[in-house]
XYZ file of C-alpha atoms in Angstrom:
266
model
C -20.510 -8.047 -56.736
C -19.143 -11.580 -56.412
C -15.634 -10.400 -57.357
C -15.823 -7.600 -54.782
C -16.759 -10.115 -52.093
C -13.822 -12.361 -52.984
C -11.487 -9.360 -52.928
C -12.760 -8.372 -49.471
C -12.241 -11.895 -48.116
C -8.696 -11.987 -49.516
C -7.955 -8.581 -47.984
C -9.177 -9.713 -44.550
C -7.161 -12.931 -44.827
C -4.083 -10.869 -45.657
C -4.422 -8.806 -42.485
C -5.307 -11.628 -40.051
C -1.680 -12.747 -39.487
C -0.663 -9.130 -38.884
C -3.456 -8.527 -36.385
C -2.808 -11.842 -34.655
C 0.877 -11.014 -34.455
C 0.114 -7.687 -32.760
C -2.174 -9.360 -30.260
C 0.371 -12.074 -29.578
C 3.117 -9.523 -29.058
C 1.000 -7.618 -26.523
C 0.204 -10.801 -24.652
C 3.852 -11.805 -24.554
C 5.051 -8.445 -23.213
C 6.283 -8.386 -19.630
C 4.773 -5.840 -17.264
C 7.957 -3.770 -17.444
C 7.830 -3.789 -21.252
C 4.170 -2.747 -21.103
C 5.024 0.166 -18.793
C 7.805 1.288 -21.139
C 5.472 1.072 -24.135
C 2.371 2.699 -22.638
C 4.351 5.203 -20.539
C 2.005 4.425 -17.640
C 2.830 2.924 -14.235
C -0.365 1.676 -12.559
C -0.238 1.395 -8.772
C -2.807 0.039 -6.317
C -3.363 1.966 -3.073
C -5.776 2.000 -0.156
C -6.273 5.761 -0.152
C -7.808 5.882 3.331
C -4.491 5.519 5.162
C -3.079 8.952 6.017
C -0.357 10.106 5.792
C 0.778 7.293 3.499
C -2.087 7.708 1.007
C -5.337 9.615 1.412
C -7.742 11.943 -0.392
C -7.251 15.652 0.259
C -9.862 18.430 0.232
C -9.486 18.771 -3.540
C -10.231 15.050 -4.035
C -6.624 14.294 -5.002
C -4.794 11.235 -3.679
C -1.750 12.470 -1.756
C 0.723 11.135 0.789
C 4.160 9.641 1.337
C 3.540 6.638 -0.926
C 2.087 8.855 -3.660
C 5.241 11.000 -3.707
C 7.408 7.873 -3.758
C 5.352 6.264 -6.541
C 5.657 9.430 -8.633
C 9.449 9.353 -8.266
C 9.528 5.687 -9.320
C 7.270 6.410 -12.303
C 9.650 9.163 -13.457
C 12.586 6.755 -13.302
C 10.559 4.258 -15.358
C 9.876 6.944 -17.954
C 6.163 6.736 -17.228
C 3.262 8.653 -15.706
C 1.729 7.432 -12.449
C -1.846 6.149 -12.454
C -3.393 5.318 -9.063
C -6.087 2.681 -8.617
C -7.904 3.087 -5.293
C -8.818 -0.263 -3.736
C -9.962 -1.444 -0.305
C -7.166 -3.029 1.693
C -9.087 -6.294 2.049
C -8.910 -6.890 -1.707
C -5.617 -5.261 -2.628
C -3.524 -8.445 -2.803
C -6.016 -10.369 -4.952
C -6.357 -7.315 -7.229
C -2.590 -7.317 -7.843
C -2.631 -11.031 -8.636
C -5.483 -10.511 -11.116
C -3.476 -7.735 -12.836
C -5.698 -4.791 -11.938
C -2.451 -2.810 -11.533
C 1.319 -3.262 -11.766
C 2.334 -2.934 -8.102
C 1.124 -2.243 -4.583
C 2.678 0.868 -3.031
C 0.529 1.240 0.072
C 2.513 0.871 3.327
C 2.848 -2.847 2.558
C 4.788 -4.509 5.383
C 7.327 -7.148 4.367
C 6.530 -10.438 6.102
C 7.630 -14.030 5.511
C 4.072 -14.956 4.503
C 3.856 -12.145 1.952
C 7.268 -13.068 0.537
C 5.763 -16.404 -0.487
C 3.051 -14.679 -2.517
C 4.900 -11.687 -4.008
C 8.244 -10.207 -4.938
C 8.777 -7.454 -2.360
C 11.103 -4.605 -3.331
C 12.613 -2.554 -0.546
C 12.447 -1.886 2.274
C 12.010 1.852 1.817
C 11.006 2.653 5.413
C 10.382 1.018 8.784
C 7.298 1.162 11.011
C 6.194 -0.232 14.368
C 2.844 -1.305 15.735
C 1.716 1.110 18.429
C -1.431 1.813 20.451
C -3.434 4.972 19.750
C -5.647 6.170 22.611
C -7.797 9.179 23.430
C -6.022 12.251 24.703
C -5.411 12.030 28.437
C -5.924 8.258 28.691
C -2.945 6.999 30.697
C -4.492 3.637 31.611
C -2.772 1.804 28.732
C 0.989 1.563 29.072
C 1.638 -1.863 27.550
C -0.015 -4.270 25.155
C -1.049 -6.392 28.152
C -3.246 -3.481 29.243
C -5.447 -4.166 26.199
C -6.879 -7.205 27.977
C -10.625 -6.936 28.497
C -11.171 -3.631 26.685
C -12.638 -2.802 23.276
C -9.947 -2.219 20.660
C -9.868 -1.617 16.919
C -7.618 -2.748 14.063
C -7.680 -2.426 10.300
C -8.619 -5.807 8.875
C -5.890 -7.913 7.239
C -3.023 -5.655 8.343
C 0.057 -6.535 10.367
C -1.608 -4.762 13.304
C -4.547 -7.134 12.963
C -2.170 -10.113 12.829
C -0.263 -8.887 15.880
C -3.440 -8.613 17.943
C -4.576 -12.081 16.874
C -1.341 -13.511 18.310
C -1.868 -11.860 21.712
C -3.388 -14.708 23.703
C -4.474 -12.422 26.535
C -6.917 -10.664 24.163
C -10.355 -12.126 23.440
C -10.162 -11.495 19.711
C -13.728 -12.521 18.846
C -15.316 -10.553 21.673
C -13.222 -7.406 22.100
C -11.688 -6.623 18.685
C -13.470 -4.648 15.961
C -11.965 -5.033 12.497
C -12.367 -2.004 10.221
C -12.049 -1.810 6.451
C -10.838 1.805 6.774
C -8.567 3.036 9.535
C -10.357 6.387 9.440
C -13.462 4.621 10.801
C -11.420 3.155 13.660
C -10.194 6.601 14.714
C -13.722 7.986 14.466
C -14.948 5.274 16.853
C -11.984 5.905 19.161
C -12.874 9.590 19.256
C -16.517 8.992 20.210
C -15.678 6.247 22.717
C -16.976 3.118 20.983
C -13.517 1.597 21.365
C -10.719 2.458 23.790
C -7.627 1.816 21.671
C -6.435 1.257 18.107
C -3.461 -0.969 17.267
C -1.983 0.624 14.188
C 1.190 1.404 12.219
C 3.258 4.077 13.917
C 3.287 6.310 10.824
C -0.505 6.581 10.901
C -0.745 6.972 14.670
C 1.763 9.818 14.780
C 0.058 11.533 11.863
C -3.326 11.426 13.617
C -1.731 12.726 16.801
C -0.065 15.557 14.875
C -3.289 16.491 13.088
C -5.510 16.144 16.180
C -3.328 16.808 19.252
C -6.403 17.581 21.336
C -8.042 14.222 20.498
C -5.443 11.468 20.297
C -2.298 10.251 22.011
C 0.033 7.251 21.728
C 0.711 4.772 24.529
C 4.370 4.059 25.462
C 4.192 0.459 24.222
C 5.455 -0.534 20.762
C 6.346 -3.731 18.937
C 9.499 -4.445 16.944
C 9.929 -2.425 13.771
C 8.611 -3.756 10.450
C 10.163 -3.172 7.014
C 7.841 -1.706 4.358
C 8.183 -2.501 0.660
C 6.555 -2.642 -2.763
C 4.614 -5.746 -3.784
C 4.945 -7.136 -7.310
C 3.727 -10.324 -8.919
C 6.127 -13.266 -8.755
C 6.331 -13.506 -12.542
C 7.354 -9.840 -12.903
C 10.998 -10.416 -12.000
C 12.305 -7.810 -14.436
C 10.020 -5.130 -12.954
C 11.043 -6.175 -9.436
C 14.739 -5.851 -10.322
C 14.163 -2.457 -11.953
C 12.172 -1.062 -9.014
C 14.684 -2.386 -6.488
C 17.424 -0.595 -8.424
C 15.347 2.611 -8.464
C 14.678 2.407 -4.709
C 18.400 2.007 -4.072
C 19.047 5.122 -6.179
C 16.337 7.145 -4.407
C 17.793 6.173 -1.033
C 21.335 7.025 -2.070
C 20.495 10.458 -3.479
C 18.356 11.400 -0.454
C 15.011 11.572 -2.287
C 13.214 9.164 0.063
C 14.630 10.936 3.107
C 13.234 14.251 1.805
C 9.789 12.689 1.281
C 9.925 11.316 4.834
C 10.846 14.701 6.275
C 7.957 16.288 4.348
C 5.334 13.957 5.846
C 6.782 13.002 9.243
C 9.161 15.825 10.114
C 12.055 13.344 10.276
C 13.729 10.575 8.310
C 12.099 7.266 9.311
C 13.509 5.319 6.369
C 16.594 3.996 8.191
């Protein structure tokens, strides 16, 4: 019995360096190397943001960004895995390595450039004002003064409204976790306008032409890109190269035409 115990201890000791080496190798792998090894590209999305990413009637996540992410995954030799996450926590979730990238209508700003590597842009959007059908009282952003408006929290639309000094942000602005809730409140009259990305506003108008319209006002266009952790430079370079290829061969334009009826990527 004693000899068997010694033999077992020696056997375990023999395998410890091997096991430690495997663990060390996994820890030392870059995110790109991990994707190549596991054949899985994990992407974070706020799937309540149609038509960019949303849940369809069959409980599948679909949308422009989903189609784009699938094309990128193919180029990486991997299968796409989507992690649904609220917009308010999506940046911290990327930093804590809950997924490999954010592909979720992520506007490229100077502030975000400090925190992430941002591949792209792959399309351009503008901030616009969604209103109820037939409401012609709002023609400019200045017309938002003194009325109840909605924004999605922590978006560029939210930031734009905060900078408008003529708006009483604390009193008149409702910040929503999900943009779907903002449009629901707009429909029933709890708020009078929603400041939102043009891609979402035009989608809601297209889907509900009897309910919603878009005011003439719009802000300057914003580039949209893919957020990656600062340390993942090799993955950033690879995805930037893939985006350039997908632009050149017309793939992104086709995805845009599918969801918007026109190419808005230029």
